[in-house]
Short mmCIF file of C-alpha atoms in Angstrom, two decimals:
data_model
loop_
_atom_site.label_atom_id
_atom_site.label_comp_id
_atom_site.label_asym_id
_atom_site.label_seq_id
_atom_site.Cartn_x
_atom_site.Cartn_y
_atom_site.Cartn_z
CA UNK B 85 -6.55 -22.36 -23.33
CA UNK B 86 -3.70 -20.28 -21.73
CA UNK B 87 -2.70 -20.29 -17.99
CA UNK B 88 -3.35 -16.62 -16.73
CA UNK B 89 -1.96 -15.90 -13.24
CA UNK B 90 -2.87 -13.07 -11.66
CA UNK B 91 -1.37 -11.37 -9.10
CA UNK B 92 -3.06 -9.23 -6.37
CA UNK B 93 -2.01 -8.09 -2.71
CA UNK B 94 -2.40 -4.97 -0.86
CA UNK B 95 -0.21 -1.68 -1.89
CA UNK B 96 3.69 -2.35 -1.22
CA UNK B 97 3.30 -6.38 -1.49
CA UNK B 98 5.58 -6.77 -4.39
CA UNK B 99 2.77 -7.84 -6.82
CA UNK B 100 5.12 -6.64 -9.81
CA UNK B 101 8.46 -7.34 -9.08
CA UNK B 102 6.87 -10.62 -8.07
CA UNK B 103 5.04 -11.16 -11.69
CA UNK B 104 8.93 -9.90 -13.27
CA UNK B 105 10.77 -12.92 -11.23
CA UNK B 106 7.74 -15.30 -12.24
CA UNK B 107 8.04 -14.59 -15.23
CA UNK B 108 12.40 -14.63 -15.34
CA UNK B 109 11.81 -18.05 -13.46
CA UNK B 110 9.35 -19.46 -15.77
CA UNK B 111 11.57 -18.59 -18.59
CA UNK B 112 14.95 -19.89 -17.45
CA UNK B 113 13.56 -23.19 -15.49
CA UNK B 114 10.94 -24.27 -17.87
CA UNK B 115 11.53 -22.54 -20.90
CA UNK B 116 8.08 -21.23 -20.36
CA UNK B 117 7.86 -17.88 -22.48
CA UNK B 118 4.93 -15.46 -20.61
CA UNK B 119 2.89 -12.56 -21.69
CA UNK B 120 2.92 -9.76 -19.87
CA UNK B 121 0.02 -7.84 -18.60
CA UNK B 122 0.14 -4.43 -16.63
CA UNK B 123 -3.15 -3.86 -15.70
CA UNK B 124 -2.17 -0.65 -13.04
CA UNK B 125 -2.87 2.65 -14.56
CA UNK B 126 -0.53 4.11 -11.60
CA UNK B 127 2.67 2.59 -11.50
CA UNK B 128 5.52 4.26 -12.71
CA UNK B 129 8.71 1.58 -13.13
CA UNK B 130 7.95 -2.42 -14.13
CA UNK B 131 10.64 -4.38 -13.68
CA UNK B 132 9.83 -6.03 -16.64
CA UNK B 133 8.46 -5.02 -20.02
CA UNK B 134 4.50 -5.17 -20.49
CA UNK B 135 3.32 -6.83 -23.63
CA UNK B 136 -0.25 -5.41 -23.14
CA UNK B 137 -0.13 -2.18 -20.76
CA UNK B 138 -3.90 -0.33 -19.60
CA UNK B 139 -1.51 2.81 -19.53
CA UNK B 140 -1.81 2.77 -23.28
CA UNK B 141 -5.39 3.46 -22.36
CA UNK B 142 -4.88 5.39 -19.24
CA UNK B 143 -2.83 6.66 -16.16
CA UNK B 144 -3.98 8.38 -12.97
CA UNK B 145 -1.64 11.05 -13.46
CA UNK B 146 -3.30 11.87 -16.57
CA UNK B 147 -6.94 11.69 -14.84
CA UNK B 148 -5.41 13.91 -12.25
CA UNK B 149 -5.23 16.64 -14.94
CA UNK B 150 -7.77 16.17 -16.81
CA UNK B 151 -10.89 15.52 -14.58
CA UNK B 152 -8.91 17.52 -11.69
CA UNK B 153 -9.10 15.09 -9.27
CA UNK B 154 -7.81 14.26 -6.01
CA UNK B 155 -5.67 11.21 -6.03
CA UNK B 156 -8.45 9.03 -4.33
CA UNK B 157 -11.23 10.49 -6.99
CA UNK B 158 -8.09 9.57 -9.87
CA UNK B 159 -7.46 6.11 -8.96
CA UNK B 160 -11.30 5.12 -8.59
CA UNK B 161 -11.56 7.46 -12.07
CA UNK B 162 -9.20 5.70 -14.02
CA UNK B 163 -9.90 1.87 -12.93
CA UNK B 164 -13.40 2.82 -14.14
CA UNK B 165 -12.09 3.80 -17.64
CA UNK B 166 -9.54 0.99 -17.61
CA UNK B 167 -12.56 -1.15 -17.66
CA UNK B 168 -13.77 -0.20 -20.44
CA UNK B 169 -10.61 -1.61 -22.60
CA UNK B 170 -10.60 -4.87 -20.91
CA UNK B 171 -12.31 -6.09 -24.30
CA UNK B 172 -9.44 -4.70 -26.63
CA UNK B 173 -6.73 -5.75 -23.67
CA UNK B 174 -8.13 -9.10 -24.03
CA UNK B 175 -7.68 -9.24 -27.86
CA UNK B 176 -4.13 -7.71 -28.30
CA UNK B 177 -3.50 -10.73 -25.15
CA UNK B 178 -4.93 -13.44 -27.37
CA UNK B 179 -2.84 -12.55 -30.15
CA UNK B 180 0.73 -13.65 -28.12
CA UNK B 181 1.71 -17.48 -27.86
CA UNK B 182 2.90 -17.87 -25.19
CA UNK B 183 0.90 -20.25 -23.07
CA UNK B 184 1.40 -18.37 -19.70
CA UNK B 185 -0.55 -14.38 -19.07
CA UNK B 186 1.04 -12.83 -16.11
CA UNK B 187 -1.12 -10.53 -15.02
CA UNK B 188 -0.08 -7.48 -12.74
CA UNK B 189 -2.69 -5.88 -11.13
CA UNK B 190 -3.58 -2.16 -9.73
CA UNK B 191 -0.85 -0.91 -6.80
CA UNK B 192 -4.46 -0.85 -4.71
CA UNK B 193 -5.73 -4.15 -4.39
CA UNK B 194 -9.36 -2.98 -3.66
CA UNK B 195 -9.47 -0.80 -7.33
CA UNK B 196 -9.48 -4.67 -8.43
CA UNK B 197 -11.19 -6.28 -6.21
CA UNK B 198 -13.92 -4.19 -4.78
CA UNK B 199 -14.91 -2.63 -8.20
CA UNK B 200 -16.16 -4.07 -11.41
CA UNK B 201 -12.82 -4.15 -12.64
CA UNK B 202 -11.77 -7.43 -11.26
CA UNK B 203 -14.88 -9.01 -12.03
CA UNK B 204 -14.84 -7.73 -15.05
CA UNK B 205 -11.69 -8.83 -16.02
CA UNK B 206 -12.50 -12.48 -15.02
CA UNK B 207 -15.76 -12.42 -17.28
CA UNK B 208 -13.55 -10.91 -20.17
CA UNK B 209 -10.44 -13.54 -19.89
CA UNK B 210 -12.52 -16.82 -18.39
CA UNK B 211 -12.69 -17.91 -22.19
CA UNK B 212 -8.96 -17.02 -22.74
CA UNK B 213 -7.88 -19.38 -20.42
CA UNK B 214 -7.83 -20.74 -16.71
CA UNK B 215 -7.59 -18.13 -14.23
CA UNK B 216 -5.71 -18.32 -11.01
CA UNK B 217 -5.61 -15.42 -8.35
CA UNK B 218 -2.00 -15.14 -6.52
CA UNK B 219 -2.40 -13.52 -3.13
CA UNK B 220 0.20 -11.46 -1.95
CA UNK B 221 1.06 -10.63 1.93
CA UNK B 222 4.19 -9.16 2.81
CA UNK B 223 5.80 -10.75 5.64
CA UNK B 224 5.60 -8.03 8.03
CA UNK B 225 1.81 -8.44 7.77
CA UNK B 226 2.45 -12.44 8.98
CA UNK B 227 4.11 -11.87 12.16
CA UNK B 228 0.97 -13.39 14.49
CA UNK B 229 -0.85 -16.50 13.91
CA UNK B 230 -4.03 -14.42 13.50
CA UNK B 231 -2.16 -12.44 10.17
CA UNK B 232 -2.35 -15.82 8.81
CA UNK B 233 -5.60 -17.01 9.53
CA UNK B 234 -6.49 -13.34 7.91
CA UNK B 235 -4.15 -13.97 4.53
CA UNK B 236 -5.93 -17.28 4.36
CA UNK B 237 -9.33 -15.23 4.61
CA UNK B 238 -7.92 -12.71 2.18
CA UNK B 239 -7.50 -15.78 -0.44
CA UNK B 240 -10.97 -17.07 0.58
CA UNK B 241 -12.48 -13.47 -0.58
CA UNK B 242 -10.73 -13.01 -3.76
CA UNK B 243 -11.87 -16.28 -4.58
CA UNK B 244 -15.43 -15.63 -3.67
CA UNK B 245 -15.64 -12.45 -5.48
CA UNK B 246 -14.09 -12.92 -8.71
CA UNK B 247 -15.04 -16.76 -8.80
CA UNK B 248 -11.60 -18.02 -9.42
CA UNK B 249 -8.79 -19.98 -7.69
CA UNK B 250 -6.97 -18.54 -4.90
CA UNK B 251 -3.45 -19.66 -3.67
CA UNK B 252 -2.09 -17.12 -0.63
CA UNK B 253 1.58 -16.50 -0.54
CA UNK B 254 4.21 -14.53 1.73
CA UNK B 255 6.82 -12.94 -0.62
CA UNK B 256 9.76 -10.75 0.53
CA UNK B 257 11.10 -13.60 2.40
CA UNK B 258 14.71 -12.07 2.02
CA UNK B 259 13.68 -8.84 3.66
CA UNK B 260 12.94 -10.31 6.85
CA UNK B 261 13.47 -13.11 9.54
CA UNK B 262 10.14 -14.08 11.13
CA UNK B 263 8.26 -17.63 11.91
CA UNK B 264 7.86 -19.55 9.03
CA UNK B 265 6.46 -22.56 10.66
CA UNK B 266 3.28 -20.24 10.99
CA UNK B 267 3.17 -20.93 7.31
CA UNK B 268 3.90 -24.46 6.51
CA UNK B 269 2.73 -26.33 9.49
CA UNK B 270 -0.81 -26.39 10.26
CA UNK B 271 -1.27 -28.27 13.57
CA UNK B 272 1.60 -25.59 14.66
CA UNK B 273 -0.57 -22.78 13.98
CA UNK B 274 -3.28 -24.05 15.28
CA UNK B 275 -1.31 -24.33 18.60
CA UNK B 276 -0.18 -20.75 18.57
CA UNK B 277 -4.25 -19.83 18.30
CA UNK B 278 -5.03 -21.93 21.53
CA UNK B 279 -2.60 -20.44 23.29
CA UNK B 280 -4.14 -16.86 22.82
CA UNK B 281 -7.15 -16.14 24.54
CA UNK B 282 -10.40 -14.46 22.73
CA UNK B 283 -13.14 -15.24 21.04
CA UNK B 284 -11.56 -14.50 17.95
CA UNK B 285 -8.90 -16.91 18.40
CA UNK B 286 -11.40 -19.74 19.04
CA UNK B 287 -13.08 -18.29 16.29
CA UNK B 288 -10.02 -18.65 14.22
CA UNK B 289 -8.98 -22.05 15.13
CA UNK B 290 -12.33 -23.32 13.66
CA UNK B 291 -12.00 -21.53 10.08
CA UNK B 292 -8.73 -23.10 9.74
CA UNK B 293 -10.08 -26.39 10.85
CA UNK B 294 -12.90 -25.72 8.26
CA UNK B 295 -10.24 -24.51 5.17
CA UNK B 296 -8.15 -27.55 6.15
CA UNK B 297 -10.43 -29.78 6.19
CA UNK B 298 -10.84 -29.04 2.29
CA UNK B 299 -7.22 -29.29 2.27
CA UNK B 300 -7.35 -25.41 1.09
CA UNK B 301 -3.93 -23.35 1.19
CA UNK B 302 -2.63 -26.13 3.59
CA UNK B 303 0.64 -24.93 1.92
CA UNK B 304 1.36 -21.10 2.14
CA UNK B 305 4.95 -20.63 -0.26
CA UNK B 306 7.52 -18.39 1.38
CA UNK B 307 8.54 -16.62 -1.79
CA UNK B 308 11.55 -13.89 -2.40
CA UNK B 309 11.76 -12.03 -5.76
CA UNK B 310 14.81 -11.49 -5.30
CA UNK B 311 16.89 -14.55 -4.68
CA UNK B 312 14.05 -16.79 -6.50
CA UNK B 313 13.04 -18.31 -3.29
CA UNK B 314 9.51 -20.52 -3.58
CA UNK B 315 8.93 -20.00 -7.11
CA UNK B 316 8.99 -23.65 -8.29
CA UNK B 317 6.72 -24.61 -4.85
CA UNK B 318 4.38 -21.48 -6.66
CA UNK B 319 4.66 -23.37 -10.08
CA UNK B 320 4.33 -26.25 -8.84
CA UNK B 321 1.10 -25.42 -6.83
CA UNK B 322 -0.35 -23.43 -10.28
CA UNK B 323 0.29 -26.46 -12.17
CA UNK B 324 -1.31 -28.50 -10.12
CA UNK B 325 -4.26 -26.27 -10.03
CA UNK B 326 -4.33 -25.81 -14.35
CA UNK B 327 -3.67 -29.38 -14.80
CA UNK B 328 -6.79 -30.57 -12.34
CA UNK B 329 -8.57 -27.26 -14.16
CA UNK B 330 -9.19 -27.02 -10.37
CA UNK B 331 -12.86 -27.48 -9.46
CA UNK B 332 -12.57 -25.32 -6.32
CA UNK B 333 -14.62 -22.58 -7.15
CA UNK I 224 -13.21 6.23 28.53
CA UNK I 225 -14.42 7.71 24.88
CA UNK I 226 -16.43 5.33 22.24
CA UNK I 227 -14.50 5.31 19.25
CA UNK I 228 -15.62 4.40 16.08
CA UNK I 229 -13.58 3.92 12.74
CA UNK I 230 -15.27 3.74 9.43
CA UNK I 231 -13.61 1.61 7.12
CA UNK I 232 -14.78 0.33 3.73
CA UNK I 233 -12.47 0.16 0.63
CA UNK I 234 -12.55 3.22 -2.22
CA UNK I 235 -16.04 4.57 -2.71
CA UNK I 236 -18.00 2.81 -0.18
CA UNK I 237 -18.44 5.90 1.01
CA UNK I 238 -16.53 6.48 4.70
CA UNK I 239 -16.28 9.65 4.71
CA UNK I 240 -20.49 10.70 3.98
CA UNK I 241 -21.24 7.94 6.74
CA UNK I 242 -18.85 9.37 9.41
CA UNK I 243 -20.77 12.72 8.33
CA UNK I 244 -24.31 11.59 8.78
CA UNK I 245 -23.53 9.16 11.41
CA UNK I 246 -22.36 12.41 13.33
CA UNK I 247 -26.18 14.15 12.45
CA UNK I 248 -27.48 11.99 13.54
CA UNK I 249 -26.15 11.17 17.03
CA UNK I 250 -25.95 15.14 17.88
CA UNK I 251 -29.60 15.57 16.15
CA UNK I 252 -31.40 12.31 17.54
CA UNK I 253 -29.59 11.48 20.83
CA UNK I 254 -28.10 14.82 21.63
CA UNK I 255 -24.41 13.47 21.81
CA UNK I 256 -21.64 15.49 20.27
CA UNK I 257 -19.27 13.97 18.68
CA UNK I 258 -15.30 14.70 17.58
CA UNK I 259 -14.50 14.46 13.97
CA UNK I 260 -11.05 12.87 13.03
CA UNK I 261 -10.22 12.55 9.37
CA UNK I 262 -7.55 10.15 8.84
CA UNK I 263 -7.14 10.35 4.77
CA UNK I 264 -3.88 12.62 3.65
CA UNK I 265 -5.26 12.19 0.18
CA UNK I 266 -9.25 13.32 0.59
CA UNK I 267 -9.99 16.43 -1.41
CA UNK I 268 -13.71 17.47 0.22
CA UNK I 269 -15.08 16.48 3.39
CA UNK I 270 -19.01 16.89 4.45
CA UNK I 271 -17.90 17.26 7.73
CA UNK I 272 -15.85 19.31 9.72
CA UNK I 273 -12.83 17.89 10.77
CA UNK I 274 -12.32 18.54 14.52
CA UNK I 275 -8.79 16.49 14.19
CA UNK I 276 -7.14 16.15 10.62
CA UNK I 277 -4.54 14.55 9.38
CA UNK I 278 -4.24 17.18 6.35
CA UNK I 279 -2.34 19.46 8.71
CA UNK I 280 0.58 17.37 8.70
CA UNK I 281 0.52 15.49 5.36
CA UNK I 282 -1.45 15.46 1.92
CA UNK I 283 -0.93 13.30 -0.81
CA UNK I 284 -0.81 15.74 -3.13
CA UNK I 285 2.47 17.53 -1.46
CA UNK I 286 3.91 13.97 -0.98
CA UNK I 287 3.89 13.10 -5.13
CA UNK I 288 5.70 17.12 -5.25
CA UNK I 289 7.89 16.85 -2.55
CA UNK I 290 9.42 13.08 -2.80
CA UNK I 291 8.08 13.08 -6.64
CA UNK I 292 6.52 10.31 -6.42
CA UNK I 293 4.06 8.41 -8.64
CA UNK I 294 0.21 8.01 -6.53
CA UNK I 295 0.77 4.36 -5.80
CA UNK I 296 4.07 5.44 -4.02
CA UNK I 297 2.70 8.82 -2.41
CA UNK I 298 -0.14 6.69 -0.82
CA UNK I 299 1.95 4.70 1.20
CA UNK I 300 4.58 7.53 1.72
CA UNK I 301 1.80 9.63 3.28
CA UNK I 302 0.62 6.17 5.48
CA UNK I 303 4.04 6.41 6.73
CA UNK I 304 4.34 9.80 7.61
CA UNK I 305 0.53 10.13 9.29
CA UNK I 306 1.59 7.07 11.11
CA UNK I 307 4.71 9.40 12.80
CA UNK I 308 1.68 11.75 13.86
CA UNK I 309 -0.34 9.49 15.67
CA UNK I 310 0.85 10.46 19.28
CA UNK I 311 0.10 14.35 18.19
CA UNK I 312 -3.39 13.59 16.88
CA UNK I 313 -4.03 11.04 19.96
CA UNK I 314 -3.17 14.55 21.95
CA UNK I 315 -5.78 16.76 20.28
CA UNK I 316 -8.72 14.02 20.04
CA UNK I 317 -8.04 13.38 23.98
CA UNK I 318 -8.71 17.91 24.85
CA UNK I 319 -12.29 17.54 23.14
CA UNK I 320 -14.74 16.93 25.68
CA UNK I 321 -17.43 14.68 23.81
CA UNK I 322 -18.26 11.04 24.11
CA UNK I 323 -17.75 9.78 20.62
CA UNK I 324 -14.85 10.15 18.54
CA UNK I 325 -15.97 9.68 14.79
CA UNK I 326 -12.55 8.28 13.13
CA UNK I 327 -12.30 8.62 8.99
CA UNK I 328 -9.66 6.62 7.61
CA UNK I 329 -7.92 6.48 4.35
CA UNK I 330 -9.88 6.55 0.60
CA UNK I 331 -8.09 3.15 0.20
CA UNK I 332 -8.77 0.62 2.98
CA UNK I 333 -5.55 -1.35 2.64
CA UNK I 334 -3.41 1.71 3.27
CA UNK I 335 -5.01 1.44 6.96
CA UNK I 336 -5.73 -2.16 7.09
CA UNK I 337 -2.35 -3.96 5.36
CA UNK I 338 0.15 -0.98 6.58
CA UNK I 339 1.30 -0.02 10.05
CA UNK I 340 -1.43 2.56 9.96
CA UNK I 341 -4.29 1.01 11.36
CA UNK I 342 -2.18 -1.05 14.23
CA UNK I 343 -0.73 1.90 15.00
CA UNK I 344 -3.73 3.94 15.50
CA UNK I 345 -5.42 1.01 17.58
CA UNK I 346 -2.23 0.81 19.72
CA UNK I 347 -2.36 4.26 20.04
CA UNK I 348 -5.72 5.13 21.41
CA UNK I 349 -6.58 1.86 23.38
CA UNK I 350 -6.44 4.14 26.29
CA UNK I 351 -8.03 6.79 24.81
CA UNK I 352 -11.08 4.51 24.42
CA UNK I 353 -12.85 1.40 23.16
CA UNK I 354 -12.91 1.36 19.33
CA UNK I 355 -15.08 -0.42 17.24
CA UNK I 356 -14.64 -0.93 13.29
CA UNK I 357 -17.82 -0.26 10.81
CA UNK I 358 -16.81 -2.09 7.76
CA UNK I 359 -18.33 -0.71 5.07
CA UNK I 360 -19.75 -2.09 1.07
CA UNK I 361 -21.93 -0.74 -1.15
CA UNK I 362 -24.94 -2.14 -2.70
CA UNK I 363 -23.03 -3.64 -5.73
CA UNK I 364 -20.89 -5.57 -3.74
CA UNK I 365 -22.89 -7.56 -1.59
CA UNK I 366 -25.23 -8.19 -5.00
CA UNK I 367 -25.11 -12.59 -4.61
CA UNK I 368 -24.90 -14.98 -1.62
CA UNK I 369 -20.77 -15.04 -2.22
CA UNK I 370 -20.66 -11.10 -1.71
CA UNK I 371 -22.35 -11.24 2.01
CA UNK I 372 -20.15 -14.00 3.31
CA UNK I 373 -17.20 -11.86 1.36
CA UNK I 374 -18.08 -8.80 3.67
CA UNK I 375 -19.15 -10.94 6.86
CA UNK I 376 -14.89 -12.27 6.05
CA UNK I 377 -13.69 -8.89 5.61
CA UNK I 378 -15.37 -7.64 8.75
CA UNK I 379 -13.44 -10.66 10.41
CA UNK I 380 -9.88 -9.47 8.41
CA UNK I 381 -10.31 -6.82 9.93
CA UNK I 382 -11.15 -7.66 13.47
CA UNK I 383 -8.14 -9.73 13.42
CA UNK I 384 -5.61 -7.32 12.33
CA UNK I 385 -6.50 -4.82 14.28
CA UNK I 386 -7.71 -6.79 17.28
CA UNK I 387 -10.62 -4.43 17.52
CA UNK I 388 -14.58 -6.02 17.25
CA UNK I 389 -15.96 -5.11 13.62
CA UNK I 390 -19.20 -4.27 12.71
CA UNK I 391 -20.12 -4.91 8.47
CA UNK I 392 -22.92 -2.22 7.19
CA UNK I 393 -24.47 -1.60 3.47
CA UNK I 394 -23.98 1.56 2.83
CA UNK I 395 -26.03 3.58 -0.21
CA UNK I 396 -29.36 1.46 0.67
CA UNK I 397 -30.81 4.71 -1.40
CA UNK I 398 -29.13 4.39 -4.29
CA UNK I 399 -29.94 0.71 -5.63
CA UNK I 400 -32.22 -1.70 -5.13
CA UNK I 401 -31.25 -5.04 -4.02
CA UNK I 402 -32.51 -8.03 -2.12
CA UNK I 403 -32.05 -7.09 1.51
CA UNK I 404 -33.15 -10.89 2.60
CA UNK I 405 -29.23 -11.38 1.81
CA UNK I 406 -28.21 -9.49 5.25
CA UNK I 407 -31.33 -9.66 7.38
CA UNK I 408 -31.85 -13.36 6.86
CA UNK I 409 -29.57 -15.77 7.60
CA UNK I 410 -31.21 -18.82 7.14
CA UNK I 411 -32.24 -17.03 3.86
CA UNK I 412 -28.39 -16.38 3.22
CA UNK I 413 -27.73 -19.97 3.75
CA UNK I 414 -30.09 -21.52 1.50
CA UNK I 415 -29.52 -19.52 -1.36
CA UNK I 416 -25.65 -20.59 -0.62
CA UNK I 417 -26.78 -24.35 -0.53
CA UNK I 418 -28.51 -23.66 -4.31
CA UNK I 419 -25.24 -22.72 -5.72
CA UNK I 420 -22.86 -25.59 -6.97
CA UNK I 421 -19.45 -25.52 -5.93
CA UNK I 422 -16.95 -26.01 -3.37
CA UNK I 423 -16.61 -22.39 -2.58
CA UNK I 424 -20.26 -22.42 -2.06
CA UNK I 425 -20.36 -25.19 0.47
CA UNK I 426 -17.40 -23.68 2.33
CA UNK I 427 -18.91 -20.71 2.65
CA UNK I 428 -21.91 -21.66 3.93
CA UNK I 429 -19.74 -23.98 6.62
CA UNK I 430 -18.15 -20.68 7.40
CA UNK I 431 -21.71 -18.34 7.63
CA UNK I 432 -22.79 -21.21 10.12
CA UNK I 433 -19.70 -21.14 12.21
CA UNK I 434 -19.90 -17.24 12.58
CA UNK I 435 -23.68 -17.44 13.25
CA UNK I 436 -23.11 -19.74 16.03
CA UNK I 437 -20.78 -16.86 17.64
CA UNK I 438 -23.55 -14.69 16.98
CA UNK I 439 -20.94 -12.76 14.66
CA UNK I 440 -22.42 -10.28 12.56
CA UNK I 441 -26.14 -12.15 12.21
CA UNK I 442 -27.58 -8.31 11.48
CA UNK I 443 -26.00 -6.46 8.76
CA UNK I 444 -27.80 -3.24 8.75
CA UNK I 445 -28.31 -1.15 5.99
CA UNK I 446 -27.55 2.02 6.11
CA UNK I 447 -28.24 5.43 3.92
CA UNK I 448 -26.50 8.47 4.54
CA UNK I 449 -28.75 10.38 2.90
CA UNK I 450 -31.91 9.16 4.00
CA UNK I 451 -30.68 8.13 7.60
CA UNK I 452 -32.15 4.61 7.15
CA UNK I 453 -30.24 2.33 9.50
CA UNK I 454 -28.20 4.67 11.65
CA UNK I 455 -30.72 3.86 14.51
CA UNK I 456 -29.71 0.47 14.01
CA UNK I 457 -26.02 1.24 13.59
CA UNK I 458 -26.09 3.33 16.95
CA UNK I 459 -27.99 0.07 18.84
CA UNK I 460 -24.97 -2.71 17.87
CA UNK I 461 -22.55 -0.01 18.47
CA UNK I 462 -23.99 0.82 21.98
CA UNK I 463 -24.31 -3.02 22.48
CA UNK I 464 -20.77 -3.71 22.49
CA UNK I 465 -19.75 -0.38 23.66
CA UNK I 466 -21.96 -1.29 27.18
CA UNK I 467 -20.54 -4.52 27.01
CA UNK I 468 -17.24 -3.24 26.52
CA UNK I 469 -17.10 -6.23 24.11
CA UNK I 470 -15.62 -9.11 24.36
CA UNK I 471 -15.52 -10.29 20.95
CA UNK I 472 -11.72 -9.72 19.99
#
């Protein structure tokens, strides 16, 4: 059984050049080799070079053309049709080594997670291996103690609707200074929330008491692509998750 | 003061049809005209007549020419540059004369929701009115017990990002049939929750029992734009919290 990793997050989170310094990291510190997956029919550049690629399959440009559509009609188009290869994606996947899948997901994070093709991809690779969902917020979408409570949320639906494991992290740490005490101490955050008024921060402060309380994403990694930042606390987390073969979901 | 109300819902739940028939049916059934806003630079056909459109000063389609960029890139290009626009549209929507301001936002939810977009917007016309999100799934994705608490949490992402109260609907009740118990029921919701095994299961029904004690979201209507099944019901929350002026958020 391999350990696939996937990583999701809303457009502009740095899901790939997150899964190429993974994968760098995994290589160089553990002498982990990784396949790579490219499972978005849009992008243009990867940062790193995709051992299995859906554009072999398809690309919304293509769509585009040929069913002349509008870029919203395109993307929903050609998830659609990427679906349909998942089963021969799976098979050329099974045929690399390497014990890690690194899987880089659509530049829309709802193509993945609000169609069949998520889903779908989780029924097609749950016998491949253990499947863990990386959640991706960018860290100008953290700035106020109710972002976080929201990223947490984000984690909590990915996991509900594709039935996996869900770790949230922050990446692009380099790019900018903000609070990261929001992210790695609880009973701090909690403060911030009682200090602002609303329902939905009372509302708030009891969903975090709940995910707590089932010591879920206690720990939210601060991660940066680019100078490496966080990626042994994210390996460390995943492996903690694989070895357990986590029973959280 | 104007009510405002922004449909979101990710790709192909069908915004832009609801907005349309939600807009029937107020002029039709209540006599109360309405102003169409369409906030999608990438939408190729709209049902509706836009009274206020974002197309005037960007499309998607001219974004991937001009700055040749890929459609992943474009999308978030033409966030940005509708964002710098914001002031001019907040201009027109305030000279129309009607009480309800029907707001359209982009194919892809996260291009409002997880950019500047939709914080922008919210800042933006706070004084133009009080706005209140409709959330928005099809059938197929509230299908299991999971799926309703997944929208009920999305609902709450998105009240707490944008700081605005958030309304979930079902959207396409026409097109599939499904087992409406799910959103009408709670108690329903809750025990078919307790008959799954698993953490996630027990969380979320910890969760579904929190936000029924706020009296969050207990109704989920469901909605058909073609039929105009649940708009009734749609108009009643909305007026709720609209007379209320809402204290939710």
């Amino acid at each position: 059984m391999k350990n696939i990793v996937v990583f999701l997050g809303p457009a502009g989170s740095g899901k790939t050049s997150l899964t190429a310094a993974f994968g760098r990291w995994l290589k160089a510190k553990m002498l982990i080799p990784s396949t790579y997956v490219n499972l978005d029919p849009g992008v243009e550049y990867l940062p790193y070079r995709p051992d299995v690629d859906v554009r072999d399959y398809v690309t919304v440009e293509k769509v585009m053309q040929d069913y002349k559509l509008g870029p919203n009609g395109a993307l929903l188009k050609s998830a659609e049709i990427a679906c349909k290869h998942l089963p021969e994606i799976r098979e050329k996947v099974e045929k690399y080594p390497s014990p890690y899948v690194l899987v880089d997901t659509p530049g829309q994070m709802e193509l993945f997670l609000y169609r069949d093709f998520g889903p779908r991809f989780v029924e097609e690779f749950r016998e491949v291996g253990y499947i863990i969902g990386v959640v991706i917020l960018d860290p100008t979408l953290v700035a106020k103690a109710h972002d976080v409570v929201s990223l947490k949320l984000q984690a909590m639906i990915v996991s509900l609707r594709l039935g996996i494991d869900a770790i949230p992290v922050v990446n692009k740490a380099d790019a900018q200074t903000f609070n990261p005490r929001l992210l790695t101490d609880a009973a701090y955050l909690r403060e911030q929330l009682a200090g602002t008024k609303g329902l939905s921060s009372e509302i708030s402060e009891r969903i975090l008491e709940l995910l707590d309380e089932y010591r879920l994403a206690i720990r939210i990694p601060l991660i940066s692509s680019i100078t490496g930042q966080g990626l042994e606390e994210l390996y460390d987390l995943l492996h903690e998750i694989f070895c357990a073969c986590g029973d959280l979901t």
